[in-house]
Amino acid sequence: MNISLKYGFLGLGMGGTSIAHACAGMRLSAKSEQRPYTALLINSNEMDLLKLPDYPNIKKIKLPGFERGVGRDIQLGQEAFNVHKETITETVQSYFNDRDYIFICCGLGGGTGTGAVIEAVRLLHGKGFAGRFGLLLTLPRRDEGRKVLDNALQRLQVIKRAMQGLGAIVVVDNEKLFQTGLNKNQSVEDYMNSCNRHVARLLHDLNTVTASYKPYGSYHFDASEWLNMLKTGGCLHIGKCILSAQSVDLASPVTYMEAIKQSVLNGELSAGYDLQDATSSAVSIVADSSTAKRLFTHAFVEQIQSFLHESTPILDENPVATYVGDQPGQVTVYSVFAGLNFPDSVKTLTEELAELERRAEERSQKTDTIAEALARVKSREKKAAVDLEALLEEETATKTTQENTDPFDFLNSLK
Ligand SMILES: Nc1nc2c(ncn2[C@@H]2O[C@H](COP(=O)(O)OP(=O)(O)OP(=O)(O)O)[C@@H](O)[C@H]2O)c(=O)[nH]1
Ligand SMILES: [Mg+2]
């Protein structure tokens, strides 16, 4: 097994470091001991950083002075990164020196990662990685609250403006992954870990297809073309489907085209893209050798090309690459679209935030009936005091003798 590109993962905050860690944990193949990717993990919260097991191909960077976390404060997250920018820069430059491409990984919505992500972009761009890095971002779930949504959307606003000048953005929609995969008996932490491994495996698979399998037929999608896609500004959408070779009937395209179309529509990590925006697309198909002989005909490839053409009519190329792989009885179809706008779910998040803001506003405008009722209470004691005052006024003579007899008088002088 070979890889096309040597990736480095720069993880920021807990979500970002967890994903970067999962990617660095990938082994070259099931039987190999070799881990081909490297990761730099940066987090304010030291406990979270310590929890991630150490591998020789990862390095952790703490942010002294912010070790208890920054409590969802993005300004503080940005400051934590900037205070340590010099050390981070030196480490990034030496550690990622041999890398072909860097993914900045961040779970949008918290303080540390979200606060640091734009600074990390600045750093990589200015320190020798311009045009060789992209973003791997998670979108929060709908129910993560106002602060998280607000943090995430603030950063997405900036990223949207800079989008065309950056490399690929891989969006992991946590809501989608939860809706499709959360097993009710699983803890959220276990589920997050399996999501992170899913992301890692997918990126690794795409990176090995082009380098490990024997091309079948004339067209071959090579490492430089894959790198070009990763360098393309905008979102990168990935679809994957596994078909059983037996179920594919060449004479009846519905037996494979429906599943392929669904896999593009559903996406592996996020969905709801307008594919018409794509600036490039590619499909790679891997089948075992006997299936490859039967399946990879001109008619089959043409079916897929015409689907690509329907999805992205402005593109003049619809490359479909076919390979011979080692999974018997299995046909795996990977589809990739680059240069896209953000997925629909970003709009959903803005609507969710607007609704939360509206409710918060409504709450602040609400008449406080309890305060009003309390204000109406006229204390009997008060009345008694007033009466007493009136009485005392008539008896000023005794007043002086009663002065300083209150045993709780000291309370008045307490601050
Ligand atoms: N897919 C995935 N998403 C995660 C994971 N951990 C956190 N997230 C998401 O990332 C968002 C930000 O959370 P964290 O990464 O914990 O935040 P942080 O950057 O550490 O920031 P602070 O804790 O506020 O300093 C969360 O709201 C989740 O949506 C993870 O392991 N996998
Ligand atoms: Mg944290």
PDB file of C-alpha atoms in Angstrom, residues 113-303:
ATOM      1  CA  GLY A 113      -9.837  25.864  18.136  1.00  0.00           C
ATOM      2  CA  THR A 114     -12.298  28.365  16.719  1.00  0.00           C
ATOM      3  CA  GLY A 115     -10.341  31.254  18.208  1.00  0.00           C
ATOM      4  CA  ALA A 116      -7.092  29.983  16.716  1.00  0.00           C
ATOM      5  CA  VAL A 117      -8.183  28.818  13.281  1.00  0.00           C
ATOM      6  CA  ILE A 118      -7.775  32.110  11.389  1.00  0.00           C
ATOM      7  CA  GLU A 119      -4.422  32.720  13.088  1.00  0.00           C
ATOM      8  CA  ALA A 120      -3.310  29.242  12.043  1.00  0.00           C
ATOM      9  CA  VAL A 121      -4.319  30.028   8.454  1.00  0.00           C
ATOM     10  CA  ARG A 122      -2.246  33.241   8.628  1.00  0.00           C
ATOM     11  CA  LEU A 123       0.701  31.337  10.030  1.00  0.00           C
ATOM     12  CA  LEU A 124       0.744  28.584   7.403  1.00  0.00           C
ATOM     13  CA  HIS A 125       0.157  31.046   4.594  1.00  0.00           C
ATOM     14  CA  GLY A 126       2.982  33.300   5.718  1.00  0.00           C
ATOM     15  CA  LYS A 127       5.499  30.636   6.693  1.00  0.00           C
ATOM     16  CA  GLY A 128       6.028  28.589   3.578  1.00  0.00           C
ATOM     17  CA  PHE A 129       2.823  26.574   3.225  1.00  0.00           C
ATOM     18  CA  ALA A 130       0.837  28.941   0.986  1.00  0.00           C
ATOM     19  CA  GLY A 131      -1.174  26.884  -1.505  1.00  0.00           C
ATOM     20  CA  ARG A 132      -0.394  23.662   0.352  1.00  0.00           C
ATOM     21  CA  PHE A 133      -2.951  23.604   3.108  1.00  0.00           C
ATOM     22  CA  GLY A 134      -6.664  23.266   3.615  1.00  0.00           C
ATOM     23  CA  LEU A 135      -9.194  23.127   6.425  1.00  0.00           C
ATOM     24  CA  LEU A 136     -10.970  20.223   8.055  1.00  0.00           C
ATOM     25  CA  LEU A 137     -13.839  21.763  10.005  1.00  0.00           C
ATOM     26  CA  THR A 138     -16.686  20.288  11.991  1.00  0.00           C
ATOM     27  CA  LEU A 139     -20.026  22.077  12.112  1.00  0.00           C
ATOM     28  CA  PRO A 140     -21.764  21.995  15.475  1.00  0.00           C
ATOM     29  CA  ARG A 141     -24.981  20.127  16.049  1.00  0.00           C
ATOM     30  CA  ARG A 142     -28.184  22.200  16.043  1.00  0.00           C
ATOM     31  CA  ASP A 143     -28.699  21.841  19.775  1.00  0.00           C
ATOM     32  CA  GLU A 144     -25.274  22.950  20.992  1.00  0.00           C
ATOM     33  CA  GLY A 145     -26.565  26.341  22.124  1.00  0.00           C
ATOM     34  CA  ARG A 146     -26.251  29.995  21.273  1.00  0.00           C
ATOM     35  CA  LYS A 147     -22.600  30.502  22.208  1.00  0.00           C
ATOM     36  CA  VAL A 148     -21.345  27.541  20.179  1.00  0.00           C
ATOM     37  CA  LEU A 149     -23.420  28.456  17.122  1.00  0.00           C
ATOM     38  CA  ASP A 150     -22.392  32.092  17.397  1.00  0.00           C
ATOM     39  CA  ASN A 151     -18.684  31.199  17.630  1.00  0.00           C
ATOM     40  CA  ALA A 152     -18.907  28.811  14.685  1.00  0.00           C
ATOM     41  CA  LEU A 153     -20.826  31.244  12.482  1.00  0.00           C
ATOM     42  CA  GLN A 154     -18.521  34.163  13.278  1.00  0.00           C
ATOM     43  CA  ARG A 155     -15.598  32.143  11.995  1.00  0.00           C
ATOM     44  CA  LEU A 156     -17.491  30.794   8.994  1.00  0.00           C
ATOM     45  CA  GLN A 157     -18.211  34.403   8.014  1.00  0.00           C
ATOM     46  CA  VAL A 158     -14.477  35.146   7.833  1.00  0.00           C
ATOM     47  CA  ILE A 159     -13.664  31.845   6.138  1.00  0.00           C
ATOM     48  CA  LYS A 160     -16.391  32.452   3.551  1.00  0.00           C
ATOM     49  CA  ARG A 161     -14.780  35.775   2.606  1.00  0.00           C
ATOM     50  CA  ALA A 162     -11.326  34.185   2.317  1.00  0.00           C
ATOM     51  CA  MET A 163     -12.558  30.913   0.806  1.00  0.00           C
ATOM     52  CA  GLN A 164     -11.198  31.311  -2.708  1.00  0.00           C
ATOM     53  CA  GLY A 165      -7.720  32.127  -1.420  1.00  0.00           C
ATOM     54  CA  LEU A 166      -7.497  29.049   0.784  1.00  0.00           C
ATOM     55  CA  GLY A 167      -7.123  25.394  -0.130  1.00  0.00           C
ATOM     56  CA  ALA A 168      -9.894  22.817   0.109  1.00  0.00           C
ATOM     57  CA  ILE A 169     -12.334  22.914   3.001  1.00  0.00           C
ATOM     58  CA  VAL A 170     -13.577  19.523   4.152  1.00  0.00           C
ATOM     59  CA  VAL A 171     -16.738  20.024   6.181  1.00  0.00           C
ATOM     60  CA  VAL A 172     -17.744  17.404   8.738  1.00  0.00           C
ATOM     61  CA  ASP A 173     -21.343  18.021   9.703  1.00  0.00           C
ATOM     62  CA  ASN A 174     -21.693  16.609  13.200  1.00  0.00           C
ATOM     63  CA  GLU A 175     -25.488  16.793  13.049  1.00  0.00           C
ATOM     64  CA  LYS A 176     -25.532  14.664   9.916  1.00  0.00           C
ATOM     65  CA  LEU A 177     -23.133  12.111  11.367  1.00  0.00           C
ATOM     66  CA  PHE A 178     -25.183  11.924  14.563  1.00  0.00           C
ATOM     67  CA  GLN A 179     -28.478  11.581  12.695  1.00  0.00           C
ATOM     68  CA  THR A 180     -27.171   8.802  10.508  1.00  0.00           C
ATOM     69  CA  GLY A 181     -24.962   6.873  12.854  1.00  0.00           C
ATOM     70  CA  LEU A 182     -25.462   7.404  16.578  1.00  0.00           C
ATOM     71  CA  ASN A 183     -26.270   4.165  18.232  1.00  0.00           C
ATOM     72  CA  LYS A 184     -28.473   4.826  21.258  1.00  0.00           C
ATOM     73  CA  ASN A 185     -26.383   2.536  23.456  1.00  0.00           C
ATOM     74  CA  GLN A 186     -23.162   4.300  22.669  1.00  0.00           C
ATOM     75  CA  SER A 187     -21.681   7.145  24.699  1.00  0.00           C
ATOM     76  CA  VAL A 188     -21.241  10.454  22.858  1.00  0.00           C
ATOM     77  CA  GLU A 189     -17.483  10.216  23.422  1.00  0.00           C
ATOM     78  CA  ASP A 190     -17.275   6.767  21.831  1.00  0.00           C
ATOM     79  CA  TYR A 191     -19.408   7.980  18.985  1.00  0.00           C
ATOM     80  CA  MET A 192     -17.170  11.039  18.433  1.00  0.00           C
ATOM     81  CA  ASN A 193     -14.157   8.735  18.346  1.00  0.00           C
ATOM     82  CA  SER A 194     -15.753   6.498  15.758  1.00  0.00           C
ATOM     83  CA  CYS A 195     -16.718   9.602  13.690  1.00  0.00           C
ATOM     84  CA  ASN A 196     -13.116  10.783  13.859  1.00  0.00           C
ATOM     85  CA  ARG A 197     -11.854   7.400  12.695  1.00  0.00           C
ATOM     86  CA  HIS A 198     -14.390   7.495   9.876  1.00  0.00           C
ATOM     87  CA  VAL A 199     -13.029  10.875   8.698  1.00  0.00           C
ATOM     88  CA  ALA A 200      -9.456   9.603   9.003  1.00  0.00           C
ATOM     89  CA  ARG A 201     -10.174   6.405   7.065  1.00  0.00           C
ATOM     90  CA  LEU A 202     -11.927   8.247   4.255  1.00  0.00           C
ATOM     91  CA  LEU A 203      -9.066  10.724   3.774  1.00  0.00           C
ATOM     92  CA  HIS A 204      -6.580   7.860   3.874  1.00  0.00           C
ATOM     93  CA  ASP A 205      -8.591   5.758   1.388  1.00  0.00           C
ATOM     94  CA  LEU A 206      -8.755   8.621  -1.084  1.00  0.00           C
ATOM     95  CA  ASN A 207      -5.044   9.140  -0.678  1.00  0.00           C
ATOM     96  CA  THR A 208      -4.213   5.493  -1.319  1.00  0.00           C
ATOM     97  CA  VAL A 209      -6.541   4.784  -4.275  1.00  0.00           C
ATOM     98  CA  THR A 210      -4.443   6.853  -6.642  1.00  0.00           C
ATOM     99  CA  ALA A 211      -1.125   5.413  -5.450  1.00  0.00           C
ATOM    100  CA  SER A 212      -1.801   1.806  -4.526  1.00  0.00           C
ATOM    101  CA  TYR A 213      -4.023   0.260  -7.142  1.00  0.00           C
ATOM    102  CA  LYS A 214      -3.279  -0.708 -10.695  1.00  0.00           C
ATOM    103  CA  PRO A 215      -5.101   1.541 -13.133  1.00  0.00           C
ATOM    104  CA  TYR A 216      -7.407  -0.385 -15.427  1.00  0.00           C
ATOM    105  CA  GLY A 217      -8.040   1.262 -18.760  1.00  0.00           C
ATOM    106  CA  SER A 218      -6.736   4.423 -20.268  1.00  0.00           C
ATOM    107  CA  TYR A 219      -7.545   7.070 -17.704  1.00  0.00           C
ATOM    108  CA  HIS A 220      -5.681   7.312 -14.429  1.00  0.00           C
ATOM    109  CA  PHE A 221      -6.211   9.949 -11.756  1.00  0.00           C
ATOM    110  CA  ASP A 222      -2.765  10.611 -10.312  1.00  0.00           C
ATOM    111  CA  ALA A 223      -1.320  12.196  -7.182  1.00  0.00           C
ATOM    112  CA  SER A 224      -0.742  15.574  -8.824  1.00  0.00           C
ATOM    113  CA  GLU A 225      -4.387  15.758  -9.884  1.00  0.00           C
ATOM    114  CA  TRP A 226      -5.480  14.890  -6.362  1.00  0.00           C
ATOM    115  CA  LEU A 227      -3.155  17.596  -5.012  1.00  0.00           C
ATOM    116  CA  ASN A 228      -4.685  20.078  -7.460  1.00  0.00           C
ATOM    117  CA  MET A 229      -8.129  19.295  -6.090  1.00  0.00           C
ATOM    118  CA  LEU A 230      -6.879  19.793  -2.543  1.00  0.00           C
ATOM    119  CA  LYS A 231      -5.378  23.131  -3.566  1.00  0.00           C
ATOM    120  CA  THR A 232      -8.673  24.309  -5.051  1.00  0.00           C
ATOM    121  CA  GLY A 233     -10.425  26.941  -2.935  1.00  0.00           C
ATOM    122  CA  GLY A 234     -13.933  26.109  -1.701  1.00  0.00           C
ATOM    123  CA  CYS A 235     -15.486  23.036  -0.138  1.00  0.00           C
ATOM    124  CA  LEU A 236     -14.507  19.514  -1.109  1.00  0.00           C
ATOM    125  CA  HIS A 237     -17.407  17.081  -1.173  1.00  0.00           C
ATOM    126  CA  ILE A 238     -16.779  13.350  -0.900  1.00  0.00           C
ATOM    127  CA  GLY A 239     -19.158  10.522  -1.743  1.00  0.00           C
ATOM    128  CA  LYS A 240     -18.431   6.844  -1.327  1.00  0.00           C
ATOM    129  CA  CYS A 241     -20.426   3.734  -2.104  1.00  0.00           C
ATOM    130  CA  ILE A 242     -19.666   0.062  -1.857  1.00  0.00           C
ATOM    131  CA  LEU A 243     -21.532  -2.240  -4.193  1.00  0.00           C
ATOM    132  CA  SER A 244     -21.501  -5.977  -4.154  1.00  0.00           C
ATOM    133  CA  ALA A 245     -20.062  -7.087  -7.494  1.00  0.00           C
ATOM    134  CA  GLN A 246     -22.836  -9.660  -7.827  1.00  0.00           C
ATOM    135  CA  SER A 247     -25.568  -7.051  -7.651  1.00  0.00           C
ATOM    136  CA  VAL A 248     -24.169  -5.027 -10.546  1.00  0.00           C
ATOM    137  CA  ASP A 249     -25.843  -5.903 -13.826  1.00  0.00           C
ATOM    138  CA  LEU A 250     -24.140  -4.123 -16.683  1.00  0.00           C
ATOM    139  CA  ALA A 251     -27.192  -4.418 -18.885  1.00  0.00           C
ATOM    140  CA  SER A 252     -29.270  -2.576 -16.335  1.00  0.00           C
ATOM    141  CA  PRO A 253     -27.611   0.677 -15.155  1.00  0.00           C
ATOM    142  CA  VAL A 254     -30.201   1.119 -12.429  1.00  0.00           C
ATOM    143  CA  THR A 255     -28.448  -1.671 -10.498  1.00  0.00           C
ATOM    144  CA  TYR A 256     -25.459   0.583  -9.855  1.00  0.00           C
ATOM    145  CA  MET A 257     -26.309   4.152 -10.881  1.00  0.00           C
ATOM    146  CA  GLU A 258     -28.964   4.651  -8.203  1.00  0.00           C
ATOM    147  CA  ALA A 259     -26.574   3.746  -5.394  1.00  0.00           C
ATOM    148  CA  ILE A 260     -23.834   5.946  -6.850  1.00  0.00           C
ATOM    149  CA  LYS A 261     -26.208   8.924  -7.190  1.00  0.00           C
ATOM    150  CA  GLN A 262     -27.433   8.456  -3.623  1.00  0.00           C
ATOM    151  CA  SER A 263     -23.864   8.330  -2.319  1.00  0.00           C
ATOM    152  CA  VAL A 264     -23.107  11.669  -3.972  1.00  0.00           C
ATOM    153  CA  LEU A 265     -26.325  13.188  -2.667  1.00  0.00           C
ATOM    154  CA  ASN A 266     -25.819  11.941   0.894  1.00  0.00           C
ATOM    155  CA  GLY A 267     -22.073  12.557   1.072  1.00  0.00           C
ATOM    156  CA  GLU A 268     -19.818  10.855   3.574  1.00  0.00           C
ATOM    157  CA  LEU A 269     -19.138  13.822   5.854  1.00  0.00           C
ATOM    158  CA  SER A 270     -21.668  16.486   4.894  1.00  0.00           C
ATOM    159  CA  ALA A 271     -24.439  17.021   2.359  1.00  0.00           C
ATOM    160  CA  GLY A 272     -26.501  19.755   0.721  1.00  0.00           C
ATOM    161  CA  TYR A 273     -23.995  21.122  -1.803  1.00  0.00           C
ATOM    162  CA  ASP A 274     -24.840  22.816  -5.040  1.00  0.00           C
ATOM    163  CA  LEU A 275     -22.686  20.672  -7.317  1.00  0.00           C
ATOM    164  CA  GLN A 276     -23.186  23.111 -10.176  1.00  0.00           C
ATOM    165  CA  ASP A 277     -20.613  25.324  -8.425  1.00  0.00           C
ATOM    166  CA  ALA A 278     -17.914  22.652  -8.717  1.00  0.00           C
ATOM    167  CA  THR A 279     -14.712  23.683 -10.441  1.00  0.00           C
ATOM    168  CA  SER A 280     -13.511  20.088 -10.757  1.00  0.00           C
ATOM    169  CA  SER A 281     -14.788  16.601 -10.101  1.00  0.00           C
ATOM    170  CA  ALA A 282     -13.472  13.069 -10.284  1.00  0.00           C
ATOM    171  CA  VAL A 283     -14.704   9.538  -9.759  1.00  0.00           C
ATOM    172  CA  SER A 284     -12.435   6.614  -8.897  1.00  0.00           C
ATOM    173  CA  ILE A 285     -13.731   3.063  -8.985  1.00  0.00           C
ATOM    174  CA  VAL A 286     -11.958   0.069  -7.505  1.00  0.00           C
ATOM    175  CA  ALA A 287     -12.959  -3.538  -8.210  1.00  0.00           C
ATOM    176  CA  ASP A 288     -11.245  -6.923  -7.888  1.00  0.00           C
ATOM    177  CA  SER A 289      -9.593  -8.190 -11.044  1.00  0.00           C
ATOM    178  CA  SER A 290     -12.353 -10.485 -12.324  1.00  0.00           C
ATOM    179  CA  THR A 291     -15.048  -7.889 -11.638  1.00  0.00           C
ATOM    180  CA  ALA A 292     -12.873  -5.228 -13.269  1.00  0.00           C
ATOM    181  CA  LYS A 293     -12.708  -7.306 -16.473  1.00  0.00           C
ATOM    182  CA  ARG A 294     -16.461  -7.740 -16.563  1.00  0.00           C
ATOM    183  CA  LEU A 295     -17.458  -4.261 -15.384  1.00  0.00           C
ATOM    184  CA  PHE A 296     -15.066  -1.677 -16.677  1.00  0.00           C
ATOM    185  CA  THR A 297     -16.474  -1.420 -20.155  1.00  0.00           C
ATOM    186  CA  HIS A 298     -16.870   1.700 -22.189  1.00  0.00           C
ATOM    187  CA  ALA A 299     -20.631   1.680 -21.540  1.00  0.00           C
ATOM    188  CA  PHE A 300     -20.165   1.506 -17.756  1.00  0.00           C
ATOM    189  CA  VAL A 301     -17.693   4.374 -17.649  1.00  0.00           C
ATOM    190  CA  GLU A 302     -19.917   6.405 -19.938  1.00  0.00           C
ATOM    191  CA  GLN A 303     -22.907   5.979 -17.621  1.00  0.00           C
TER     192      GLN A 303
END
